[in-house]
JSON list of C-alpha atoms in Angstrom, two decimals:
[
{"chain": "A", "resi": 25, "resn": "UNK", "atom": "CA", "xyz": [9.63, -6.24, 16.07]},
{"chain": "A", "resi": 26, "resn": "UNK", "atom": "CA", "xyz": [12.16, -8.83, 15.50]},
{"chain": "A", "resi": 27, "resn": "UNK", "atom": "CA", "xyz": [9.29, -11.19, 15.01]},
{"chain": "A", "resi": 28, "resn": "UNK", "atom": "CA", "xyz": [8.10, -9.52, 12.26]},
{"chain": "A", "resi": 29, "resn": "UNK", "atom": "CA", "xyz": [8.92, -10.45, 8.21]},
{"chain": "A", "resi": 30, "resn": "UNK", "atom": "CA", "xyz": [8.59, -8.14, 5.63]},
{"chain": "A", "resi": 31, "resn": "UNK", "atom": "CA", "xyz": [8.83, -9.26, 2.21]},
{"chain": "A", "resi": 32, "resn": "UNK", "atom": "CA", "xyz": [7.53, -9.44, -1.57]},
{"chain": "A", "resi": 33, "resn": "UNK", "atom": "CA", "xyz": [4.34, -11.25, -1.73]},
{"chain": "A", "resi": 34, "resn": "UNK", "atom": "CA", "xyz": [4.08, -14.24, -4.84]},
{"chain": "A", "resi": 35, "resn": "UNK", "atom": "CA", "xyz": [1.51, -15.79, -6.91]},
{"chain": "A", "resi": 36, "resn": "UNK", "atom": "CA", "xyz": [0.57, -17.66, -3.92]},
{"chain": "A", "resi": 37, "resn": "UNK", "atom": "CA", "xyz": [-0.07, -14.89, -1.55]},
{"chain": "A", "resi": 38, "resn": "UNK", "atom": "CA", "xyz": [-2.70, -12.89, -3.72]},
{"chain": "A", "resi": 39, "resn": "UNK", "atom": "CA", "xyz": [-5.80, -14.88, -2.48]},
{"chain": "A", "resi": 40, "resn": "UNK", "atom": "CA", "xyz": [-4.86, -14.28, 1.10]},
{"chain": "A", "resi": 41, "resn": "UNK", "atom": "CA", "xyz": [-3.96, -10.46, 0.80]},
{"chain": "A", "resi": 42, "resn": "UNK", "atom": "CA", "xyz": [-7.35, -10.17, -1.05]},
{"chain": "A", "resi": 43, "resn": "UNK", "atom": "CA", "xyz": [-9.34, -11.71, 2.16]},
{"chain": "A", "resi": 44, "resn": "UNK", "atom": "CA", "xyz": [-6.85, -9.58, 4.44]},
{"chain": "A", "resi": 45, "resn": "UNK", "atom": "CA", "xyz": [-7.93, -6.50, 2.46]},
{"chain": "A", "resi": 46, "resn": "UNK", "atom": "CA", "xyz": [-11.56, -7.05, 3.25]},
{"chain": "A", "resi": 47, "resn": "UNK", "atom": "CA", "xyz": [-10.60, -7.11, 7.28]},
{"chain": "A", "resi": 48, "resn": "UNK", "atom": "CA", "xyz": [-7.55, -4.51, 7.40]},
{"chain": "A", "resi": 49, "resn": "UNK", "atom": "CA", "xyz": [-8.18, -2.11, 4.36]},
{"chain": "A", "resi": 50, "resn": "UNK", "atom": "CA", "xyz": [-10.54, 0.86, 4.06]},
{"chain": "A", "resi": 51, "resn": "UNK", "atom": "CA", "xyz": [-12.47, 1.27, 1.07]},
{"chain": "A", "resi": 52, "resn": "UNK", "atom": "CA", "xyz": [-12.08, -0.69, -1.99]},
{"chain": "A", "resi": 53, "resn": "UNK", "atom": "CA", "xyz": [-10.59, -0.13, -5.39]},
{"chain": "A", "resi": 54, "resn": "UNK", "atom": "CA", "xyz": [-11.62, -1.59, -9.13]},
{"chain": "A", "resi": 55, "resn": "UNK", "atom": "CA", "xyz": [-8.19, -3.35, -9.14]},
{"chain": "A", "resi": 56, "resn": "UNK", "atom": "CA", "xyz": [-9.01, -5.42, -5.58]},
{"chain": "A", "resi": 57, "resn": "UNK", "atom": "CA", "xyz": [-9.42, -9.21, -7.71]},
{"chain": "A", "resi": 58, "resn": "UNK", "atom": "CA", "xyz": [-7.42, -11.66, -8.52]},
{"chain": "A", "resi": 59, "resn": "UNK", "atom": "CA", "xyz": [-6.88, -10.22, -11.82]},
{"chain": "A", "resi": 60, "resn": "UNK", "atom": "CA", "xyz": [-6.02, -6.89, -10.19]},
{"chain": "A", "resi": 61, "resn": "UNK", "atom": "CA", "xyz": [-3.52, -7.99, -7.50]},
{"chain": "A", "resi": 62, "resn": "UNK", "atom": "CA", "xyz": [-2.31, -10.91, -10.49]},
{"chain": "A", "resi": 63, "resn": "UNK", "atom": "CA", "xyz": [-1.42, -7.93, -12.75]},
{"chain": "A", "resi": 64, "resn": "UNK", "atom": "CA", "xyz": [0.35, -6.15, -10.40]},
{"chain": "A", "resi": 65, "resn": "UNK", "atom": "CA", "xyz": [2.88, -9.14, -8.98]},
{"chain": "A", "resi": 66, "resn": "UNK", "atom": "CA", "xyz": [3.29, -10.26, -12.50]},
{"chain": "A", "resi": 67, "resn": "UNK", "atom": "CA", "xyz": [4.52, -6.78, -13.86]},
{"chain": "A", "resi": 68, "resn": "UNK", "atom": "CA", "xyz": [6.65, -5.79, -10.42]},
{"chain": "A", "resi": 69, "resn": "UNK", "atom": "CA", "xyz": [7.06, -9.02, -8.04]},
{"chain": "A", "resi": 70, "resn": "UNK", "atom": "CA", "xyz": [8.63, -6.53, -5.22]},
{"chain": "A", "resi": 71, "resn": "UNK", "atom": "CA", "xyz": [5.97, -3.79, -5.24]},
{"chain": "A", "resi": 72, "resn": "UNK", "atom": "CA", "xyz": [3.63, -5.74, -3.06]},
{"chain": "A", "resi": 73, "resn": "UNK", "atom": "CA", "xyz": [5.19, -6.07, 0.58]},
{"chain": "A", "resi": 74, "resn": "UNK", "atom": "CA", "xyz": [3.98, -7.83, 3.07]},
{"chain": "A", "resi": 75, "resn": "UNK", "atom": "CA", "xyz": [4.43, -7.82, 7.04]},
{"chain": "A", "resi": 76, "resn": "UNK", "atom": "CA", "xyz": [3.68, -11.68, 8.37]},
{"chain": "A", "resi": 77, "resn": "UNK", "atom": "CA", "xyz": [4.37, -12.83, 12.14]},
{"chain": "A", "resi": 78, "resn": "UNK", "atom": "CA", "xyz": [3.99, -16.05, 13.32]},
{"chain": "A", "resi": 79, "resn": "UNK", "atom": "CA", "xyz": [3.49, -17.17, 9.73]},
{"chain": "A", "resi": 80, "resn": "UNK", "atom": "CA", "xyz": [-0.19, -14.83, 9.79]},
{"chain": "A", "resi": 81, "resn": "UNK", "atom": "CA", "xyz": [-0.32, -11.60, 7.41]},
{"chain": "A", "resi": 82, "resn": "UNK", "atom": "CA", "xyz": [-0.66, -8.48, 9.86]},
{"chain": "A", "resi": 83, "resn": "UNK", "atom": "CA", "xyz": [-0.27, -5.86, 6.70]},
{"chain": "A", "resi": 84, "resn": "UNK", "atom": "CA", "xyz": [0.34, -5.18, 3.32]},
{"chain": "A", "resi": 85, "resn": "UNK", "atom": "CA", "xyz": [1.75, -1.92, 0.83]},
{"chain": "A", "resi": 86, "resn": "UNK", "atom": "CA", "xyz": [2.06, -1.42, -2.58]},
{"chain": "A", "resi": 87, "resn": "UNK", "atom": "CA", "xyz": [5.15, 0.59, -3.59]},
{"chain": "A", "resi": 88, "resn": "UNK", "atom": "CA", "xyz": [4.74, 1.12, -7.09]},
{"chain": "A", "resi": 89, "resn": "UNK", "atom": "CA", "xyz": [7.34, 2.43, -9.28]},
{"chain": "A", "resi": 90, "resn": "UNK", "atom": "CA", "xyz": [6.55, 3.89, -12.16]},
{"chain": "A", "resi": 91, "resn": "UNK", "atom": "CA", "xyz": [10.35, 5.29, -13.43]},
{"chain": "A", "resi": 92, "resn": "UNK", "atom": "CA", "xyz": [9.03, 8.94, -12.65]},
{"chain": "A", "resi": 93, "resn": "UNK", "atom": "CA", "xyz": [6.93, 8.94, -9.35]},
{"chain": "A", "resi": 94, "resn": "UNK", "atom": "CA", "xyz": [7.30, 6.76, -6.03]},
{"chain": "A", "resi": 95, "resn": "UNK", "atom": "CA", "xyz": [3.42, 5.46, -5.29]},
{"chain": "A", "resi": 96, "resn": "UNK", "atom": "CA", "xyz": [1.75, 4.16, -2.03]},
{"chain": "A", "resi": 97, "resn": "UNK", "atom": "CA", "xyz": [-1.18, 2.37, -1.68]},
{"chain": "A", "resi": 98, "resn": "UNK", "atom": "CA", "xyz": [-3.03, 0.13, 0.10]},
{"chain": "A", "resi": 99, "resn": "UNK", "atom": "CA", "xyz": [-0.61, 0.66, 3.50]},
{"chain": "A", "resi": 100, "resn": "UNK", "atom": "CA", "xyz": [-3.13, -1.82, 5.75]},
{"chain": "A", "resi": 101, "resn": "UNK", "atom": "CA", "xyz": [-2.45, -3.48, 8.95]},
{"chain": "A", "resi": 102, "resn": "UNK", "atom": "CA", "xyz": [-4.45, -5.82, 10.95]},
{"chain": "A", "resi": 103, "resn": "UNK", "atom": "CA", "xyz": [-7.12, -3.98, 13.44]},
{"chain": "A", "resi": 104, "resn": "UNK", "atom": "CA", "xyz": [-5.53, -6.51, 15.76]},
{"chain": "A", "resi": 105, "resn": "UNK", "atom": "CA", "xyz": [-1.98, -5.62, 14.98]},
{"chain": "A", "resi": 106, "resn": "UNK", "atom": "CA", "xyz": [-2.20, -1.65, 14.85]},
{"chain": "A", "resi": 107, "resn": "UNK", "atom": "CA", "xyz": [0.09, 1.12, 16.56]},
{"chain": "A", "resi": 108, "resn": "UNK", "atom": "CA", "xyz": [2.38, -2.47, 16.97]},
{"chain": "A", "resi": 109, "resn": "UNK", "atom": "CA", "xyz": [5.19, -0.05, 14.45]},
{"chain": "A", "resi": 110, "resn": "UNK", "atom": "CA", "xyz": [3.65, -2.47, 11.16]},
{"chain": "A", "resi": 111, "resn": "UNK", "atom": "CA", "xyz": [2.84, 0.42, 9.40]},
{"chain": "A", "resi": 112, "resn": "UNK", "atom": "CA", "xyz": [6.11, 1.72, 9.94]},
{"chain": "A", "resi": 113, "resn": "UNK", "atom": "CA", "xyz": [8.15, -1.54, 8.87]},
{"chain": "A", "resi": 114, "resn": "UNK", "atom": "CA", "xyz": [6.22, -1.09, 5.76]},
{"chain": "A", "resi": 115, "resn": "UNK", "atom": "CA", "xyz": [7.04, 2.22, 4.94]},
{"chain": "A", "resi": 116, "resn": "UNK", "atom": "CA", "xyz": [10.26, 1.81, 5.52]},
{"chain": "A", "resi": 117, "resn": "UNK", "atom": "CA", "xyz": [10.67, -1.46, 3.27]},
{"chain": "A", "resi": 118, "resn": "UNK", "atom": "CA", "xyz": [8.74, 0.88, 0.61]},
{"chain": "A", "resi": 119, "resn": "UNK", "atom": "CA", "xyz": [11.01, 4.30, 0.86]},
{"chain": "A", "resi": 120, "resn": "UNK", "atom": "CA", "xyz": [14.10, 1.56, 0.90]},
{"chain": "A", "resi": 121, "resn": "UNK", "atom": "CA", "xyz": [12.86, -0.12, -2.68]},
{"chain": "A", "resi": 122, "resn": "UNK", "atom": "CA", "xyz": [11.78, 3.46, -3.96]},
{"chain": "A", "resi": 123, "resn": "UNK", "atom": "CA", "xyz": [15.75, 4.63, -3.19]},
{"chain": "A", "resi": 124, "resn": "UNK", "atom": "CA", "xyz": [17.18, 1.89, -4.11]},
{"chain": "A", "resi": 125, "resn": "UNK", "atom": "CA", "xyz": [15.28, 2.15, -7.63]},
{"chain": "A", "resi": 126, "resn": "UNK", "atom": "CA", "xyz": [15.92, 6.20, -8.19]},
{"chain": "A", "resi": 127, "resn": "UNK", "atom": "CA", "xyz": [12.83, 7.46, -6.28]},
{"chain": "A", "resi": 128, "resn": "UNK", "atom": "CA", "xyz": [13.15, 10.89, -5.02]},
{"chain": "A", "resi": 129, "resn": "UNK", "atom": "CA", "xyz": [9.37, 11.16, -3.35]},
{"chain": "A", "resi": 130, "resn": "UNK", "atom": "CA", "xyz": [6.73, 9.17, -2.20]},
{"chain": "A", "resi": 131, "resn": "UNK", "atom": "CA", "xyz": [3.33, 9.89, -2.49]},
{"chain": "A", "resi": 132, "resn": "UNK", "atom": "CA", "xyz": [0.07, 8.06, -0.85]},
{"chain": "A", "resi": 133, "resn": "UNK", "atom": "CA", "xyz": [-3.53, 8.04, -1.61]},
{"chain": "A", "resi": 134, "resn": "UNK", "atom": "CA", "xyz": [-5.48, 8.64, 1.61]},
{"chain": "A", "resi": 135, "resn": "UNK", "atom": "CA", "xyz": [-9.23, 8.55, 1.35]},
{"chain": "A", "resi": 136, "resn": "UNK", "atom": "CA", "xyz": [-10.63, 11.90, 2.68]},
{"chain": "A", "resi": 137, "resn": "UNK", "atom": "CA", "xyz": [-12.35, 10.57, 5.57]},
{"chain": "A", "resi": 138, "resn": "UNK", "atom": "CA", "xyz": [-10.02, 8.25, 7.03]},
{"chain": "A", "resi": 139, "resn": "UNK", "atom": "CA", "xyz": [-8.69, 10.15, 9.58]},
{"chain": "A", "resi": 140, "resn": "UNK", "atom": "CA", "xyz": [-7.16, 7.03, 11.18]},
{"chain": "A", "resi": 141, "resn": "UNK", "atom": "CA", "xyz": [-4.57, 6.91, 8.77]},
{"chain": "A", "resi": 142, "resn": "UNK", "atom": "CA", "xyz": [-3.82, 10.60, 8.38]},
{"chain": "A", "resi": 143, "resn": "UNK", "atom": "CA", "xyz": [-2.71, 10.06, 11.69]},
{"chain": "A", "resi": 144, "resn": "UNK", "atom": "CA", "xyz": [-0.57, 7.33, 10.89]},
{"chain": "A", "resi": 145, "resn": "UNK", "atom": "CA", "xyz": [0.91, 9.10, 7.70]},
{"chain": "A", "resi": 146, "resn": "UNK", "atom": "CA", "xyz": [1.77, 11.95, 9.50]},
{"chain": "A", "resi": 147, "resn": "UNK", "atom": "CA", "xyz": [3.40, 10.03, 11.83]},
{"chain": "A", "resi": 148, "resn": "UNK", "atom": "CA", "xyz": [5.91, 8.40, 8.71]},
{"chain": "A", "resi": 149, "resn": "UNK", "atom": "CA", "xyz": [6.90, 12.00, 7.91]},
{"chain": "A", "resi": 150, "resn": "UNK", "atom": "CA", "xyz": [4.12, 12.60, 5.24]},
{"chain": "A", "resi": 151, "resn": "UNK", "atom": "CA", "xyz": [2.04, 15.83, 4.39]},
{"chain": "A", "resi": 152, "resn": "UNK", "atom": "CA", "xyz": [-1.39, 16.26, 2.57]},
{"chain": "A", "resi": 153, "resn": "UNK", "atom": "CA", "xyz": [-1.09, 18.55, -0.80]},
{"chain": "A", "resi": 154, "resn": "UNK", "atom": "CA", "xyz": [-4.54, 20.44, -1.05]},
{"chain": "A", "resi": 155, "resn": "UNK", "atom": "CA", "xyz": [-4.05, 21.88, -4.16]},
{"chain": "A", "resi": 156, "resn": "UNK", "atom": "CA", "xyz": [-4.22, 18.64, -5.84]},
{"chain": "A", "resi": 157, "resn": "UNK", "atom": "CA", "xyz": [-7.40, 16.41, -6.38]},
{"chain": "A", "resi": 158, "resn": "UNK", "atom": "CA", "xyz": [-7.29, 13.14, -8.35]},
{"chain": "A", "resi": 159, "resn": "UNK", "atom": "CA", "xyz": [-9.43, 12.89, -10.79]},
{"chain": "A", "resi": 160, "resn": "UNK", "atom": "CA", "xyz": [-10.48, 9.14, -12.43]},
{"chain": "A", "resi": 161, "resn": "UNK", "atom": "CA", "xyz": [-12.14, 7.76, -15.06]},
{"chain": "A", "resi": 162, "resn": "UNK", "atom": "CA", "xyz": [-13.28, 3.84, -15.12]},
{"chain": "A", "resi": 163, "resn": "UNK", "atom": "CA", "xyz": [-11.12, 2.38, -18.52]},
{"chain": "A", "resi": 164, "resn": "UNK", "atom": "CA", "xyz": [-13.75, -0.50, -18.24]},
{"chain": "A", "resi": 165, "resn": "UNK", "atom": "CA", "xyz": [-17.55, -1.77, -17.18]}
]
């Protein structure tokens, strides 16, 4: 793994981790644009990590920090590139920044059916809550 970077990604990145989204991610969200990812950089330039190797993106989290609750999203890694400990590298860069800012628990959205990543989140030490359900309502058209 010594080959592998982790780091913040920058203006520059966003186009990139949009394409890599539509390879590596499942499902999509009503933030994934340039607007979306733009909004996100711009308000917390460390909450978007990135893994690279050999100068190519291989995966992505957002650890977003809200001052109350650690969040995880979008923890994606290369089909190429998986069960390669990315994921893990991640998570760990994530649950460092979340310390390091106060953070006393992460939590991660996991689509339902994606049992690929319960797997993997398992693996990291994390645990489904069933008595939850998140509920959403679209702010715009």
């Amino acid at each position: 793994m010594s080959d592998l970077r982790i780091r913040a990604a920058g203006p520059e990145d966003l186009d990139t981790v949009l394409a890599f989204w539509k390879v590596a991610a499942e499902g999509t969200s009503i933030s994934d644009d340039r607007d979306g990812v733009q909004r996100l950089v711009d308000r917390d330039p460390e909450a978007l990590i990135l893994a690279e190797r050999d100068g190519r993106l291989v995966g992505t989290v957002i650890a977003g920090f809200d001052g109350w609750r650690c969040h995880l999203y979008r923890l994606a890694v290369h089909p190429e590139s998986r069960r390669q400990g990315i994921g893990s590298a991640l998570l760990s860069a994530a649950e460092e920044r979340f310390v390091r800012l106060g953070g006393r628990r992460g939590d991660a959205m996991v689509l339902q059916r994606n049992e690929t990543a319960h797997h993997a989140w398992r693996a990291a030490g994390y645990t489904p809550e069933e008595h939850w359900r998140r509920w959403v309502k679209p702010l715009t058209d």
